mmCIF file of C-alpha atoms and ligand atoms in Angstrom:
data_model
loop_
_atom_site.group_PDB
_atom_site.id
_atom_site.type_symbol
_atom_site.label_atom_id
_atom_site.label_comp_id
_atom_site.label_asym_id
_atom_site.label_seq_id
_atom_site.Cartn_x
_atom_site.Cartn_y
_atom_site.Cartn_z
ATOM 1 C CA MET A 1 -18.571 37.471 -27.626
ATOM 2 C CA ALA A 2 -20.630 36.391 -24.670
ATOM 3 C CA PHE A 3 -23.862 34.725 -23.806
ATOM 4 C CA PRO A 4 -25.888 33.463 -25.705
ATOM 5 C CA TYR A 5 -23.094 32.646 -28.157
ATOM 6 C CA GLN A 6 -20.930 31.262 -25.390
ATOM 7 C CA ARG A 7 -22.555 28.462 -23.407
ATOM 8 C CA ASN A 8 -20.376 26.469 -21.002
ATOM 9 C CA ARG A 9 -22.956 23.734 -20.878
ATOM 10 C CA ARG A 10 -22.242 22.628 -24.471
ATOM 11 C CA LEU A 11 -19.195 20.762 -23.259
ATOM 12 C CA ARG A 12 -21.180 19.066 -20.467
ATOM 13 C CA ALA A 13 -24.122 17.878 -22.551
ATOM 14 C CA THR A 14 -23.306 14.159 -22.950
ATOM 15 C CA GLU A 15 -21.078 11.623 -21.335
ATOM 16 C CA ALA A 16 -18.978 11.463 -24.532
ATOM 17 C CA ILE A 17 -18.171 15.131 -24.635
ATOM 18 C CA ARG A 18 -17.588 15.254 -20.875
ATOM 19 C CA ASP A 19 -15.032 12.418 -21.170
ATOM 20 C CA LEU A 20 -13.442 14.063 -24.241
ATOM 21 C CA VAL A 21 -12.760 17.304 -22.385
ATOM 22 C CA ALA A 22 -11.749 15.724 -19.057
ATOM 23 C CA GLU A 23 -8.603 17.469 -17.809
ATOM 24 C CA ASN A 24 -7.551 14.709 -15.419
ATOM 25 C CA HIS A 25 -7.761 10.928 -15.435
ATOM 26 C CA LEU A 26 -7.124 8.112 -13.019
ATOM 27 C CA ARG A 27 -5.272 4.923 -13.963
ATOM 28 C CA ALA A 28 -3.816 2.006 -12.068
ATOM 29 C CA THR A 29 -0.287 3.407 -12.177
ATOM 30 C CA ASP A 30 -1.428 6.505 -10.251
ATOM 31 C CA PHE A 31 -1.619 4.479 -7.074
ATOM 32 C CA ILE A 32 0.704 3.313 -4.314
ATOM 33 C CA VAL A 33 -0.788 0.463 -2.221
ATOM 34 C CA PRO A 34 0.136 0.567 1.472
ATOM 35 C CA LEU A 35 0.494 -2.956 2.894
ATOM 36 C CA PHE A 36 0.708 -4.077 6.512
ATOM 37 C CA LEU A 37 2.898 -7.083 7.254
ATOM 38 C CA ILE A 38 2.668 -9.239 10.417
ATOM 39 C CA GLU A 39 4.536 -12.295 11.688
ATOM 40 C CA GLY A 40 3.002 -15.741 11.344
ATOM 41 C CA ASP A 41 1.400 -17.965 8.739
ATOM 42 C CA GLY A 42 -2.000 -17.884 7.125
ATOM 43 C CA LYS A 43 -2.937 -14.683 8.921
ATOM 44 C CA LYS A 44 -5.239 -12.057 7.535
ATOM 45 C CA GLU A 45 -6.535 -9.703 10.261
ATOM 46 C CA GLU A 46 -8.982 -6.934 9.552
ATOM 47 C CA ILE A 47 -8.017 -3.589 11.152
ATOM 48 C CA SER A 48 -11.023 -2.574 13.203
ATOM 49 C CA SER A 49 -10.769 1.119 12.487
ATOM 50 C CA MET A 50 -10.118 0.422 8.789
ATOM 51 C CA PRO A 51 -12.971 -1.784 7.622
ATOM 52 C CA GLY A 52 -12.042 -3.856 4.551
ATOM 53 C CA TYR A 53 -8.307 -3.357 5.167
ATOM 54 C CA TYR A 54 -6.037 -6.096 6.528
ATOM 55 C CA ARG A 55 -2.726 -6.993 8.035
ATOM 56 C CA PHE A 56 -1.178 -10.008 6.291
ATOM 57 C CA SER A 57 1.369 -12.629 7.247
ATOM 58 C CA LEU A 58 4.047 -12.935 4.589
ATOM 59 C CA ASP A 59 2.528 -15.971 2.842
ATOM 60 C CA LEU A 60 -0.816 -14.242 2.347
ATOM 61 C CA LEU A 61 0.829 -10.882 1.618
ATOM 62 C CA LEU A 62 2.387 -12.455 -1.499
ATOM 63 C CA ASP A 63 -1.067 -13.436 -2.756
ATOM 64 C CA GLU A 64 -2.206 -9.905 -2.108
ATOM 65 C CA VAL A 65 0.748 -8.477 -4.084
ATOM 66 C CA ARG A 66 0.033 -10.845 -6.963
ATOM 67 C CA GLU A 67 -3.594 -9.771 -7.018
ATOM 68 C CA CYS A 68 -2.565 -6.121 -7.004
ATOM 69 C CA TYR A 69 -0.225 -6.773 -9.887
ATOM 70 C CA SER A 70 -2.884 -8.529 -11.881
ATOM 71 C CA LEU A 71 -5.228 -5.562 -11.372
ATOM 72 C CA GLY A 72 -2.597 -3.302 -12.925
ATOM 73 C CA LEU A 73 -1.185 -1.822 -9.737
ATOM 74 C CA ARG A 74 2.560 -1.392 -9.885
ATOM 75 C CA CYS A 75 3.650 -0.019 -6.570
ATOM 76 C CA VAL A 76 3.387 -1.178 -2.952
ATOM 77 C CA LEU A 77 4.543 0.568 0.229
ATOM 78 C CA LEU A 78 5.397 -1.810 3.051
ATOM 79 C CA PHE A 79 4.828 -1.354 6.760
ATOM 80 C CA ALA A 80 5.834 -4.005 9.255
ATOM 81 C CA LYS A 81 4.100 -4.567 12.593
ATOM 82 C CA VAL A 82 6.802 -5.479 15.048
ATOM 83 C CA VAL A 83 6.077 -7.694 18.055
ATOM 84 C CA ASP A 84 6.387 -5.946 21.413
ATOM 85 C CA GLU A 85 9.330 -8.086 22.603
ATOM 86 C CA LEU A 86 11.433 -6.760 19.733
ATOM 87 C CA LYS A 87 10.750 -3.065 20.443
ATOM 88 C CA ASP A 88 13.334 -0.897 22.195
ATOM 89 C CA ASN A 89 14.342 2.735 22.346
ATOM 90 C CA LYS A 90 17.059 2.432 19.610
ATOM 91 C CA GLY A 91 15.055 0.535 17.048
ATOM 92 C CA THR A 92 17.546 -2.323 17.119
ATOM 93 C CA GLU A 93 15.151 -4.581 15.188
ATOM 94 C CA ALA A 94 14.814 -1.961 12.447
ATOM 95 C CA VAL A 95 18.374 -2.723 11.159
ATOM 96 C CA ASN A 96 18.058 -6.530 11.443
ATOM 97 C CA ASP A 97 18.759 -7.846 7.917
ATOM 98 C CA ASN A 98 16.427 -10.696 8.704
ATOM 99 C CA GLY A 99 13.683 -8.603 10.254
ATOM 100 C CA LEU A 100 10.058 -8.871 9.113
ATOM 101 C CA MET A 101 10.368 -5.892 6.765
ATOM 102 C CA GLN A 102 13.524 -7.181 5.176
ATOM 103 C CA ARG A 103 12.038 -10.685 4.710
ATOM 104 C CA GLY A 104 8.953 -9.052 3.242
ATOM 105 C CA ILE A 105 10.926 -7.032 0.683
ATOM 106 C CA ARG A 106 12.968 -10.076 -0.370
ATOM 107 C CA ALA A 107 9.902 -12.304 -0.700
ATOM 108 C CA ILE A 108 7.935 -9.754 -2.807
ATOM 109 C CA LYS A 109 10.859 -9.021 -5.097
ATOM 110 C CA GLU A 110 11.270 -12.769 -5.622
ATOM 111 C CA ALA A 111 7.550 -13.567 -6.122
ATOM 112 C CA VAL A 112 6.618 -10.520 -8.217
ATOM 113 C CA PRO A 113 9.897 -8.935 -9.390
ATOM 114 C CA GLU A 114 8.096 -6.379 -11.621
ATOM 115 C CA MET A 115 6.267 -4.873 -8.699
ATOM 116 C CA TYR A 116 7.900 -1.612 -7.541
ATOM 117 C CA VAL A 117 8.476 -1.963 -3.836
ATOM 118 C CA MET A 118 8.788 0.939 -1.374
ATOM 119 C CA SER A 119 9.488 0.536 2.328
ATOM 120 C CA ASP A 120 8.605 2.741 5.258
ATOM 121 C CA VAL A 121 11.669 4.032 7.085
ATOM 122 C CA ALA A 122 10.941 5.317 10.594
ATOM 123 C CA LEU A 123 11.514 3.993 14.122
ATOM 124 C CA ASP A 124 7.948 4.190 15.456
ATOM 125 C CA PRO A 125 6.910 0.547 14.771
ATOM 126 C CA TYR A 126 10.207 -0.513 16.410
ATOM 127 C CA SER A 127 10.187 1.953 19.246
ATOM 128 C CA SER A 128 9.120 1.033 22.799
ATOM 129 C CA PHE A 129 7.994 4.664 23.006
ATOM 130 C CA GLY A 130 6.095 4.682 19.731
ATOM 131 C CA HIS A 131 8.132 7.661 18.574
ATOM 132 C CA ASP A 132 9.822 8.045 15.223
ATOM 133 C CA GLY A 133 13.172 8.682 16.869
ATOM 134 C CA ILE A 134 15.341 7.784 19.835
ATOM 135 C CA VAL A 135 14.041 9.208 23.122
ATOM 136 C CA VAL A 136 16.372 10.856 25.607
ATOM 137 C CA GLY A 137 14.499 12.314 28.586
ATOM 138 C CA SER A 138 11.451 13.719 26.944
ATOM 139 C CA GLU A 139 13.237 14.701 23.721
ATOM 140 C CA ILE A 140 13.144 12.904 20.396
ATOM 141 C CA VAL A 141 16.774 13.279 19.417
ATOM 142 C CA ASN A 142 17.560 14.029 15.818
ATOM 143 C CA ASP A 143 21.136 13.178 14.865
ATOM 144 C CA LEU A 144 21.417 9.800 16.551
ATOM 145 C CA THR A 145 18.093 8.830 14.943
ATOM 146 C CA VAL A 146 19.341 9.860 11.521
ATOM 147 C CA GLU A 147 22.235 7.379 11.824
ATOM 148 C CA ILE A 148 19.851 4.522 12.444
ATOM 149 C CA LEU A 149 17.596 5.574 9.606
ATOM 150 C CA GLY A 150 20.657 5.435 7.342
ATOM 151 C CA GLU A 151 21.441 1.861 8.443
ATOM 152 C CA MET A 152 17.790 0.891 8.178
ATOM 153 C CA SER A 153 17.723 2.166 4.571
ATOM 154 C CA VAL A 154 20.863 0.228 3.707
ATOM 155 C CA SER A 155 19.335 -2.885 5.182
ATOM 156 C CA HIS A 156 16.185 -2.444 3.098
ATOM 157 C CA ALA A 157 18.323 -1.809 0.001
ATOM 158 C CA LYS A 158 20.225 -5.037 0.618
ATOM 159 C CA ALA A 159 16.894 -6.848 0.754
ATOM 160 C CA GLY A 160 16.190 -5.413 -2.737
ATOM 161 C CA VAL A 161 13.790 -2.532 -2.077
ATOM 162 C CA ASP A 162 13.329 -0.150 -5.056
ATOM 163 C CA MET A 163 12.780 2.989 -3.010
ATOM 164 C CA VAL A 164 12.958 3.799 0.669
ATOM 165 C CA ALA A 165 10.325 6.136 2.105
ATOM 166 C CA PRO A 166 11.493 7.921 5.275
ATOM 167 C CA SER A 167 8.383 9.078 7.121
ATOM 168 C CA ASP A 168 10.099 10.239 10.342
ATOM 169 C CA MET A 169 10.599 14.008 9.732
ATOM 170 C CA MET A 170 14.066 14.120 11.288
ATOM 171 C CA ASP A 171 16.272 16.897 9.882
ATOM 172 C CA GLY A 172 19.066 15.921 7.519
ATOM 173 C CA ARG A 173 18.006 12.311 7.076
ATOM 174 C CA ILE A 174 17.595 12.447 3.330
ATOM 175 C CA GLY A 175 21.188 13.599 2.807
ATOM 176 C CA TYR A 176 22.525 11.029 5.254
ATOM 177 C CA ILE A 177 20.458 8.172 3.780
ATOM 178 C CA ARG A 178 21.606 9.157 0.222
ATOM 179 C CA GLU A 179 25.218 9.158 1.378
ATOM 180 C CA ARG A 180 24.958 5.771 3.083
ATOM 181 C CA LEU A 181 23.226 4.240 0.046
ATOM 182 C CA GLU A 182 25.974 5.573 -2.242
ATOM 183 C CA GLU A 183 28.699 4.297 0.080
ATOM 184 C CA GLU A 184 27.180 0.814 0.014
ATOM 185 C CA GLY A 185 26.832 0.820 -3.747
ATOM 186 C CA PHE A 186 23.029 1.269 -3.908
ATOM 187 C CA LYS A 187 23.092 4.111 -6.389
ATOM 188 C CA ASN A 188 19.800 3.087 -7.976
ATOM 189 C CA THR A 189 17.797 2.799 -4.770
ATOM 190 C CA GLY A 190 15.436 5.767 -4.713
ATOM 191 C CA ILE A 191 14.221 7.958 -1.917
ATOM 192 C CA LEU A 192 10.624 9.123 -1.500
ATOM 193 C CA SER A 193 10.750 11.683 1.272
ATOM 194 C CA TYR A 194 7.765 12.335 3.434
ATOM 195 C CA SER A 195 8.744 16.038 3.161
ATOM 196 C CA ALA A 196 5.607 17.782 4.295
ATOM 197 C CA LYS A 197 4.213 15.448 6.901
ATOM 198 C CA TYR A 198 1.893 17.126 9.296
ATOM 199 C CA ALA A 199 1.268 16.378 12.988
ATOM 200 C CA SER A 200 -2.180 15.185 12.136
ATOM 201 C CA SER A 201 -4.939 13.418 14.013
ATOM 202 C CA PHE A 202 -5.938 11.654 10.834
ATOM 203 C CA TYR A 203 -3.258 8.944 11.543
ATOM 204 C CA GLY A 204 -5.255 7.334 14.346
ATOM 205 C CA PRO A 205 -6.414 4.158 12.533
ATOM 206 C CA PHE A 206 -2.872 3.552 11.163
ATOM 207 C CA ARG A 207 -1.480 3.568 14.695
ATOM 208 C CA ASP A 208 -4.100 0.920 15.536
ATOM 209 C CA ALA A 209 -2.928 -1.070 12.509
ATOM 210 C CA LEU A 210 0.675 -1.103 13.668
ATOM 211 C CA ASP A 211 0.078 -0.659 17.385
ATOM 212 C CA SER A 212 2.432 2.321 17.121
ATOM 213 C CA ALA A 213 0.722 5.136 18.997
ATOM 214 C CA PRO A 214 3.194 7.336 20.874
ATOM 215 C CA GLY A 215 3.472 6.203 24.515
ATOM 216 C CA PHE A 216 3.925 9.788 25.755
ATOM 217 C CA GLY A 217 3.372 13.219 24.264
ATOM 218 C CA ASP A 218 2.711 13.767 20.582
ATOM 219 C CA LYS A 219 4.718 14.158 17.394
ATOM 220 C CA LYS A 220 4.568 17.954 17.183
ATOM 221 C CA SER A 221 8.266 18.511 17.787
ATOM 222 C CA TYR A 222 9.126 16.775 14.481
ATOM 223 C CA GLN A 223 6.007 16.649 12.295
ATOM 224 C CA MET A 224 4.838 19.956 10.719
ATOM 225 C CA SER A 225 2.349 22.282 12.321
ATOM 226 C CA ILE A 226 -1.115 22.027 10.770
ATOM 227 C CA SER A 227 -1.202 25.839 10.541
ATOM 228 C CA ASN A 228 1.679 26.104 7.994
ATOM 229 C CA SER A 229 2.006 25.823 4.237
ATOM 230 C CA GLN A 230 5.028 28.035 3.296
ATOM 231 C CA GLU A 231 7.104 25.899 5.588
ATOM 232 C CA ALA A 232 6.340 22.950 3.366
ATOM 233 C CA LEU A 233 8.319 24.622 0.631
ATOM 234 C CA THR A 234 11.385 24.793 2.828
ATOM 235 C CA GLU A 235 11.016 21.143 3.757
ATOM 236 C CA VAL A 236 10.654 20.068 0.139
ATOM 237 C CA GLU A 237 13.505 22.284 -1.116
ATOM 238 C CA ARG A 238 15.942 20.873 1.500
ATOM 239 C CA ASP A 239 14.913 17.302 0.825
ATOM 240 C CA ILE A 240 15.370 17.669 -2.934
ATOM 241 C CA GLU A 241 18.791 19.314 -2.387
ATOM 242 C CA GLU A 242 19.729 16.398 -0.110
ATOM 243 C CA GLY A 243 18.809 13.895 -2.788
ATOM 244 C CA ALA A 244 15.124 12.982 -2.597
ATOM 245 C CA ASP A 245 13.749 11.596 -5.875
ATOM 246 C CA MET A 246 10.114 12.220 -4.989
ATOM 247 C CA VAL A 247 8.411 14.139 -2.218
ATOM 248 C CA MET A 248 5.260 13.534 -0.313
ATOM 249 C CA VAL A 249 2.501 15.627 1.250
ATOM 250 C CA LYS A 250 0.572 13.926 4.034
ATOM 251 C CA PRO A 251 -2.329 13.743 4.917
ATOM 252 C CA GLY A 252 -4.030 14.144 1.590
ATOM 253 C CA LEU A 253 -7.413 15.743 1.146
ATOM 254 C CA PRO A 254 -7.148 18.300 4.004
ATOM 255 C CA TYR A 255 -3.778 19.405 2.580
ATOM 256 C CA LEU A 256 -4.558 19.679 -1.150
ATOM 257 C CA ASP A 257 -3.467 23.323 -1.019
ATOM 258 C CA VAL A 258 0.015 22.044 -0.027
ATOM 259 C CA VAL A 259 0.058 19.497 -2.852
ATOM 260 C CA ARG A 260 -0.684 22.298 -5.298
ATOM 261 C CA LEU A 261 1.926 24.584 -3.783
ATOM 262 C CA VAL A 262 4.628 21.925 -4.042
ATOM 263 C CA TYR A 263 3.582 21.042 -7.604
ATOM 264 C CA ASP A 264 3.755 24.688 -8.655
ATOM 265 C CA ASN A 265 7.148 25.259 -7.100
ATOM 266 C CA PHE A 266 9.138 22.081 -7.828
ATOM 267 C CA ASP A 267 9.664 19.623 -10.660
ATOM 268 C CA ALA A 268 9.991 16.471 -8.554
ATOM 269 C CA PRO A 269 7.020 14.088 -8.610
ATOM 270 C CA VAL A 270 4.614 14.834 -5.780
ATOM 271 C CA VAL A 271 2.977 11.996 -3.919
ATOM 272 C CA ALA A 272 -0.158 12.658 -1.860
ATOM 273 C CA TYR A 273 -0.996 10.214 0.968
ATOM 274 C CA GLN A 274 -4.677 9.726 1.615
ATOM 275 C CA VAL A 275 -4.220 8.513 5.148
ATOM 276 C CA SER A 276 -5.975 6.020 7.377
ATOM 277 C CA GLY A 277 -8.338 8.591 8.991
ATOM 278 C CA GLU A 278 -9.483 9.761 5.582
ATOM 279 C CA TYR A 279 -10.244 6.192 4.599
ATOM 280 C CA ALA A 280 -12.045 5.529 7.899
ATOM 281 C CA MET A 281 -14.266 8.605 7.508
ATOM 282 C CA ILE A 282 -15.506 7.564 4.059
ATOM 283 C CA LYS A 283 -16.002 3.915 5.142
ATOM 284 C CA ALA A 284 -17.927 4.942 8.243
ATOM 285 C CA ALA A 285 -20.227 7.335 6.443
ATOM 286 C CA ALA A 286 -20.831 4.787 3.687
ATOM 287 C CA GLU A 287 -21.628 2.070 6.231
ATOM 288 C CA LYS A 288 -24.230 4.360 7.726
ATOM 289 C CA GLY A 289 -25.671 4.915 4.254
ATOM 290 C CA TRP A 290 -24.879 8.599 4.418
ATOM 291 C CA LEU A 291 -22.533 8.732 1.421
ATOM 292 C CA SER A 292 -22.198 6.774 -1.774
ATOM 293 C CA HIS A 293 -18.903 4.919 -1.213
ATOM 294 C CA ASP A 294 -17.651 4.475 -4.768
ATOM 295 C CA GLU A 295 -18.547 7.900 -5.991
ATOM 296 C CA VAL A 296 -17.087 9.691 -3.000
ATOM 297 C CA MET A 297 -13.948 7.560 -3.199
ATOM 298 C CA MET A 298 -13.401 8.403 -6.890
ATOM 299 C CA GLU A 299 -14.152 12.084 -6.241
ATOM 300 C CA THR A 300 -11.456 12.289 -3.639
ATOM 301 C CA LEU A 301 -8.940 10.442 -5.861
ATOM 302 C CA ILE A 302 -9.457 12.721 -8.876
ATOM 303 C CA ALA A 303 -9.102 15.682 -6.529
ATOM 304 C CA PHE A 304 -5.509 14.609 -5.908
ATOM 305 C CA LYS A 305 -4.808 14.612 -9.635
ATOM 306 C CA ARG A 306 -6.389 18.019 -10.033
ATOM 307 C CA ALA A 307 -4.152 19.351 -7.271
ATOM 308 C CA GLY A 308 -1.055 18.113 -9.106
ATOM 309 C CA ALA A 309 -0.265 14.791 -7.475
ATOM 310 C CA THR A 310 1.740 12.394 -9.643
ATOM 311 C CA LEU A 311 0.994 9.482 -7.356
ATOM 312 C CA ILE A 312 -1.551 8.765 -4.642
ATOM 313 C CA ALA A 313 -0.872 6.438 -1.745
ATOM 314 C CA THR A 314 -4.320 5.193 -0.770
ATOM 315 C CA TYR A 315 -6.065 2.304 0.955
ATOM 316 C CA PHE A 316 -8.641 2.555 -1.807
ATOM 317 C CA ALA A 317 -6.223 1.548 -4.543
ATOM 318 C CA LYS A 318 -7.709 -1.900 -5.210
ATOM 319 C CA ASP A 319 -11.306 -0.656 -4.975
ATOM 320 C CA ALA A 320 -10.481 2.142 -7.383
ATOM 321 C CA VAL A 321 -8.815 0.047 -10.059
ATOM 322 C CA ARG A 322 -11.614 -2.495 -9.936
ATOM 323 C CA LEU A 323 -13.952 0.346 -10.856
ATOM 324 C CA LEU A 324 -11.582 1.748 -13.492
ATOM 325 C CA ASN A 325 -11.187 -1.739 -15.043
ATOM 326 C CA ARG A 326 -14.905 -2.339 -15.366
HETATM 327 C C1 PBG B 1 4.949 6.621 10.929
HETATM 328 C C2 PBG B 1 3.884 6.702 9.938
HETATM 329 C C3 PBG B 1 2.545 7.118 10.177
HETATM 330 C C4 PBG B 1 1.899 7.004 8.984
HETATM 331 C C5 PBG B 1 2.752 6.527 8.014
HETATM 332 N N1 PBG B 1 4.007 6.342 8.590
HETATM 333 C C6 PBG B 1 1.925 7.526 11.425
HETATM 334 C C7 PBG B 1 2.540 8.565 12.278
HETATM 335 O O1 PBG B 1 3.360 9.355 11.839
HETATM 336 O O2 PBG B 1 2.226 8.555 13.462
HETATM 337 C C8 PBG B 1 0.426 7.301 8.840
HETATM 338 C C9 PBG B 1 -0.317 6.654 7.682
HETATM 339 C C10 PBG B 1 -1.785 6.697 7.821
HETATM 340 O O3 PBG B 1 -2.372 7.241 8.742
HETATM 341 O O4 PBG B 1 -2.421 6.140 6.871
HETATM 342 N N2 PBG B 1 6.218 6.982 10.628
#
């Protein structure tokens, strides 16, 4: 049977039937809210390249987390902006049990215990070179860095983090972090691996947010080449073997093919990270009146679900749930 008996438009005729046959949906628990933490009191600074997004001192961050929770959001991903005086090549401050990140984790778990807290694990905010690993000569050395990432993860676990999120792309770090967490008795602390993280130019605004741009060179010797997708399968496979509970593809929208590839090949939940540059592009175009902000935002978010993402890390999380809750 064919046209005129078959008409695809029957299922598009009214809003009711369109909603009834929708294959994908968005809800508050689809989102991970990235949060930027700074030292001080009463501070809320707008990030210039991320309009409508802020860095918070710990006191105000707690209000932000409470608000997120009341909107139905259930997961935050913490990033700490470290003061320059505490940066060095080895990321000494990263393993300080009383560092900003560790204090942040403790305070959130105390104020809003039901919020699921993830923490970024990488040296770049702590590195005087702005690199994700220890620098020797012009090399970002792998194995020494992995040891620090292990201690950093244990330190976050001690502070009460639910899941660590290593974003550094060093080899073997998932296995080492898992081993260290087990040794220290943190068998329930999860690992979200940034498995397929590309050497992308979409991270620019984030590096403004944390003042973490690399001081020399780029990140191409550890982050993935933007030309590759098969390689993402190797990265994901190794990370899952080493003990990752969830895997991430990053950036988001330009890499939806990779999200789908990972979803089709593995059972682990896939997280897509809609990164700072993706946020900035939509904000800038909307400010100019060239795009409809809310509609474009929701269109990008549903695209992640269509591609197979279980969770979406996005700076639009609050905006999106406000629309969904209306
Ligand atoms: C650093 C890190 C980056 C992001 C998350 N963790 C930047 C980078 O690798 O240089 C980017 C997030 C974003 O752009 O929104 N380990």
